[in-house]
Short mmCIF file of C-alpha atoms in Angstrom, two decimals:
data_model
loop_
_atom_site.label_atom_id
_atom_site.label_comp_id
_atom_site.label_asym_id
_atom_site.label_seq_id
_atom_site.Cartn_x
_atom_site.Cartn_y
_atom_site.Cartn_z
CA MET N 1 72.38 10.98 0.98
CA ARG N 2 70.67 12.94 -0.89
CA HIS N 3 70.00 11.06 -3.71
CA LEU N 4 69.30 7.67 -1.12
CA THR N 5 66.56 9.65 0.38
CA GLY N 6 65.73 11.12 -3.17
CA SER N 7 65.72 7.40 -4.77
CA ILE N 8 63.15 6.05 -1.32
CA LEU N 9 60.76 8.26 -1.91
CA LEU N 10 60.48 7.70 -5.69
CA LEU N 11 59.50 4.52 -3.98
CA PHE N 12 57.06 5.10 -1.79
CA LEU N 13 55.45 7.48 -4.54
CA LEU N 14 55.24 4.60 -7.22
CA VAL N 15 54.46 1.80 -5.16
CA MET N 16 51.41 3.98 -3.74
CA THR N 17 50.02 5.16 -6.88
CA GLY N 18 50.69 1.43 -8.58
CA CYS N 19 53.52 3.00 -10.80
CA GLY N 20 50.74 4.11 -12.89
CA LYS N 21 49.22 1.55 -14.34
CA LYS N 22 45.66 0.87 -14.19
CA ASN N 23 43.77 -2.13 -12.99
CA PRO N 24 42.95 -4.54 -15.88
CA VAL N 25 39.61 -5.57 -16.94
CA GLY N 26 38.33 -7.70 -14.43
CA ALA N 27 40.38 -7.02 -11.42
CA GLY N 28 40.39 -4.66 -8.73
CA GLY N 29 37.89 -2.98 -7.35
CA PRO N 30 34.48 -2.29 -10.38
CA PRO N 31 32.88 -5.86 -9.83
CA ALA N 32 34.03 -5.99 -6.38
CA ARG N 33 31.49 -2.81 -5.66
CA MET N 34 29.19 -3.62 -8.44
CA LEU N 35 28.57 -7.01 -7.41
CA LYS N 36 27.90 -5.21 -3.23
CA GLN N 37 25.06 -2.83 -4.92
CA LYS N 38 23.71 -6.32 -5.84
CA GLU N 39 23.26 -7.34 -3.45
CA ILE N 40 22.64 -3.97 -1.09
CA ASP N 41 19.92 -3.68 -3.62
CA GLU N 42 18.05 -7.40 -3.25
CA LYS N 43 17.98 -6.66 0.96
CA HIS N 44 16.34 -3.34 0.11
CA ALA N 45 13.82 -5.04 -2.21
CA ALA N 46 13.45 -7.86 -0.04
CA ASN N 47 12.71 -5.27 2.86
CA PHE N 48 10.07 -3.33 0.51
CA LEU N 49 8.07 -7.23 0.02
CA ALA N 50 8.37 -7.45 4.15
CA GLY N 51 6.50 -4.20 4.75
CA ALA N 52 3.74 -4.43 1.91
CA LYS N 53 2.60 -8.35 3.48
CA ASP N 54 3.12 -7.20 7.23
CA PHE N 55 0.32 -3.92 5.61
CA GLN N 56 -1.05 -6.64 3.81
CA ASN N 57 -2.14 -8.80 7.06
CA ASP N 58 -3.08 -5.79 8.27
CA GLY N 59 -6.09 -5.33 6.75
CA HIS N 60 -4.15 -2.46 5.10
CA PRO N 61 -4.11 -3.88 1.60
CA LYS N 62 -4.41 0.11 -0.51
CA TYR N 63 -0.90 0.62 1.59
CA ALA N 64 0.74 -2.99 0.48
CA ILE N 65 0.00 -2.16 -2.98
CA ASN N 66 1.47 1.27 -2.81
CA THR N 67 4.55 -0.90 -1.55
CA LEU N 68 4.83 -3.16 -3.82
CA LYS N 69 4.66 -1.11 -6.57
CA GLU N 70 7.46 1.53 -4.89
CA LEU N 71 9.42 -1.41 -5.10
CA LEU N 72 9.18 -2.97 -8.45
CA GLU N 73 9.00 0.74 -9.99
CA GLN N 74 13.39 0.79 -7.83
CA PHE N 75 13.94 -3.24 -7.33
CA PRO N 76 12.42 -4.29 -11.50
CA ASP N 77 15.83 -6.91 -11.43
CA SER N 78 15.82 -7.68 -7.43
CA GLU N 79 14.79 -12.44 -6.77
CA SER N 80 12.04 -10.31 -4.15
CA ALA N 81 10.21 -8.38 -7.98
CA VAL N 82 9.58 -12.35 -8.95
CA GLU N 83 7.05 -12.41 -5.43
CA ALA N 84 6.39 -8.60 -5.97
CA LYS N 85 4.14 -8.92 -8.78
CA GLN N 86 2.03 -12.52 -8.18
CA MET N 87 1.56 -10.42 -4.42
CA LEU N 88 0.33 -7.78 -6.48
CA ALA N 89 -1.60 -9.66 -9.06
CA GLU N 90 -3.21 -11.25 -6.19
CA ILE N 91 -3.53 -7.91 -3.95
CA GLU N 92 -5.38 -6.47 -7.04
CA LYS N 93 -7.85 -9.06 -7.66
CA GLN N 94 -8.52 -9.27 -3.79
CA LYS N 95 -10.09 -5.84 -4.10
CA SER N 96 -11.45 -6.00 -7.40
CA ASP N 97 -13.07 -8.63 -5.92
CA ALA N 98 -14.52 -7.22 -3.05
CA GLU N 99 -15.52 -3.53 -4.81
CA THR N 100 -17.97 -5.63 -8.40
CA GLU N 101 -19.31 -8.32 -5.19
CA ALA N 102 -20.28 -5.03 -3.48
CA ASN N 103 -22.44 -3.28 -6.24
CA ASP N 104 -23.82 -6.94 -6.75
CA ARG N 105 -25.54 -6.37 -3.36
CA GLU N 106 -29.23 -6.06 -2.91
CA SER N 107 -30.58 -3.43 -0.04
CA GLY N 108 -31.35 -5.89 3.12
CA GLU N 109 -29.67 -8.70 1.97
CA THR N 110 -28.17 -9.72 5.90
CA ILE N 111 -23.05 -9.67 5.51
CA ALA N 112 -21.16 -11.25 8.14
CA VAL N 113 -18.13 -9.68 7.71
CA GLN N 114 -14.33 -11.02 9.60
CA GLY N 115 -11.35 -9.03 10.13
CA LEU N 116 -9.79 -6.18 11.48
CA LEU N 117 -11.48 -3.51 11.73
CA ARG N 118 -10.57 -0.30 10.58
CA HIS N 119 -11.08 2.80 10.95
CA PHE N 120 -10.85 6.03 8.40
CA PRO N 121 -11.95 9.61 9.67
CA GLN N 122 -14.69 11.53 7.86
CA ASP N 123 -11.79 15.48 8.64
CA VAL N 124 -9.07 13.98 6.87
CA LYS N 125 -8.55 13.97 3.06
CA SER N 126 -9.02 10.22 1.76
CA THR N 127 -10.79 8.17 -0.71
CA GLU N 128 -12.80 6.03 1.79
CA ALA N 129 -13.89 9.45 3.68
CA TRP N 130 -15.27 10.92 0.06
CA LEU N 131 -16.86 7.69 -0.05
CA GLY N 132 -18.70 7.43 3.40
CA HIS N 133 -16.43 4.42 4.91
CA GLU N 134 -15.53 5.94 8.17
CA PHE N 135 -15.10 2.14 9.41
CA MET N 136 -14.61 -1.04 7.74
CA VAL N 137 -13.84 -4.93 7.82
CA GLY N 138 -10.67 -5.83 4.60
CA GLU N 139 -13.46 -3.94 1.40
CA THR N 140 -15.79 -3.59 3.59
CA PRO N 141 -17.47 -0.36 4.69
CA ILE N 142 -19.26 -0.30 7.99
CA ARG N 143 -21.79 1.86 9.21
CA ILE N 144 -23.25 3.40 12.52
CA THR N 145 -26.76 2.20 13.66
CA GLU N 146 -28.15 2.44 17.22
CA LYS N 147 -27.12 -0.42 17.50
CA VAL N 148 -24.09 -0.45 17.45
CA PRO N 149 -22.40 3.45 17.36
CA ARG N 150 -19.79 4.87 16.77
CA ASP N 151 -18.00 5.34 19.78
CA VAL N 152 -18.14 1.25 20.08
CA LEU N 153 -16.82 1.06 16.50
CA ILE N 154 -13.69 3.40 18.06
CA ASN N 155 -13.47 1.34 20.29
CA MET N 156 -13.13 -1.79 18.34
CA VAL N 157 -10.55 -0.41 15.61
CA GLY N 158 -8.06 -2.51 15.35
CA GLU N 159 -9.39 -5.01 16.90
CA ASN N 160 -10.31 -8.75 14.94
CA VAL N 161 -14.10 -9.17 14.64
CA GLU N 162 -16.79 -9.94 13.60
CA ILE N 163 -19.54 -7.91 12.24
CA GLU N 164 -23.12 -9.15 11.03
CA GLY N 165 -25.69 -7.16 10.20
CA LEU N 166 -27.90 -5.19 6.95
CA TRP N 167 -27.00 -4.53 3.13
CA ASN N 168 -27.04 -0.83 2.55
CA ALA N 169 -25.80 -0.63 -0.93
CA GLY N 170 -25.59 3.20 -0.92
CA GLU N 171 -26.22 5.67 -4.16
CA LYS N 172 -24.27 5.14 -7.27
CA TRP N 173 -22.29 8.98 -8.08
CA GLU N 174 -21.20 10.44 -11.37
CA PRO N 175 -18.47 12.98 -11.35
CA PRO N 176 -20.08 16.30 -12.38
CA LYS N 177 -19.86 18.06 -15.20
CA PRO N 178 -18.10 21.08 -16.71
CA ALA N 179 -21.88 23.08 -16.34
CA GLU N 180 -22.89 21.11 -13.10
CA GLU N 181 -22.52 22.98 -10.05
CA GLY N 182 -19.05 20.92 -7.59
CA PHE N 183 -17.98 20.65 -11.23
CA GLN N 184 -14.50 22.39 -9.26
CA LEU N 185 -15.14 19.95 -5.94
CA GLN N 186 -11.98 17.85 -5.44
CA TYR N 187 -13.22 13.97 -6.09
CA PRO N 188 -10.63 10.75 -5.64
CA LEU N 189 -9.79 10.03 -10.43
CA TYR N 190 -12.08 6.74 -11.55
CA PRO N 191 -11.41 4.61 -15.07
CA GLU N 192 -14.17 5.80 -17.47
CA GLY N 193 -16.95 3.87 -17.28
CA SER N 194 -15.60 2.52 -13.36
CA THR N 195 -19.03 2.72 -10.90
CA VAL N 196 -18.69 4.72 -8.36
CA VAL N 197 -21.13 3.95 -5.07
CA ARG N 198 -21.09 6.14 -1.83
CA GLY N 199 -23.29 5.99 1.85
CA ALA N 200 -22.71 1.82 1.36
CA GLY N 201 -21.97 -0.71 4.04
CA ILE N 202 -22.73 -3.01 6.34
CA GLU N 203 -25.48 -1.52 8.60
CA ALA N 204 -23.83 -2.96 12.18
CA SER N 205 -26.52 -4.37 14.08
CA SER N 206 -24.08 -7.21 15.92
CA VAL N 207 -19.83 -6.60 16.47
CA THR N 208 -18.56 -9.93 18.46
CA LYS N 209 -14.53 -9.47 19.09
CA ILE N 210 -12.58 -12.63 17.52
CA ASP N 211 -9.32 -14.37 17.85
CA LYS N 212 -6.76 -13.98 15.36
#
């Protein structure tokens, strides 16, 4: 009876341990686990891409760019990475074109823009605030005026609007040199040779809410 009980126990242990043999290459768990991880990565990448599209559609290209770069860094081999590269190139080109166009405009030129009105509080550290861009439509800064005061724009933040007014070219800025006063002040880093303009924007003379 003791011998029979011992045999049953041994058989049970062998079954539970697979008779001590390892799974042959190509069989069992590892490939299935790898496939499952790839599917998970693809879903994560797709979520990043969807989030970037939402940011872009909501008028936040900067956040869209950061999200796309994060996608490409974490999931470079995903299917979503292909579309992410194209989308990133398009957004950065649009941003560069808008900045070039803004620098080429002359003060006094009548400008009209349409899009989502965004607000960048001047007491919150950001590149937009540092440049003096409290309100923006796309990549175009909007300056408050007597005709369109700050409280009017605040009440329309998050809405699609059309704003018209004269262009203010602002002032060109150059980073201070080590011996100059203000060298220790914090400011955004720009590529060497870049033309940086502060305080530019449309001097708003009218603002109208428009349907999406």
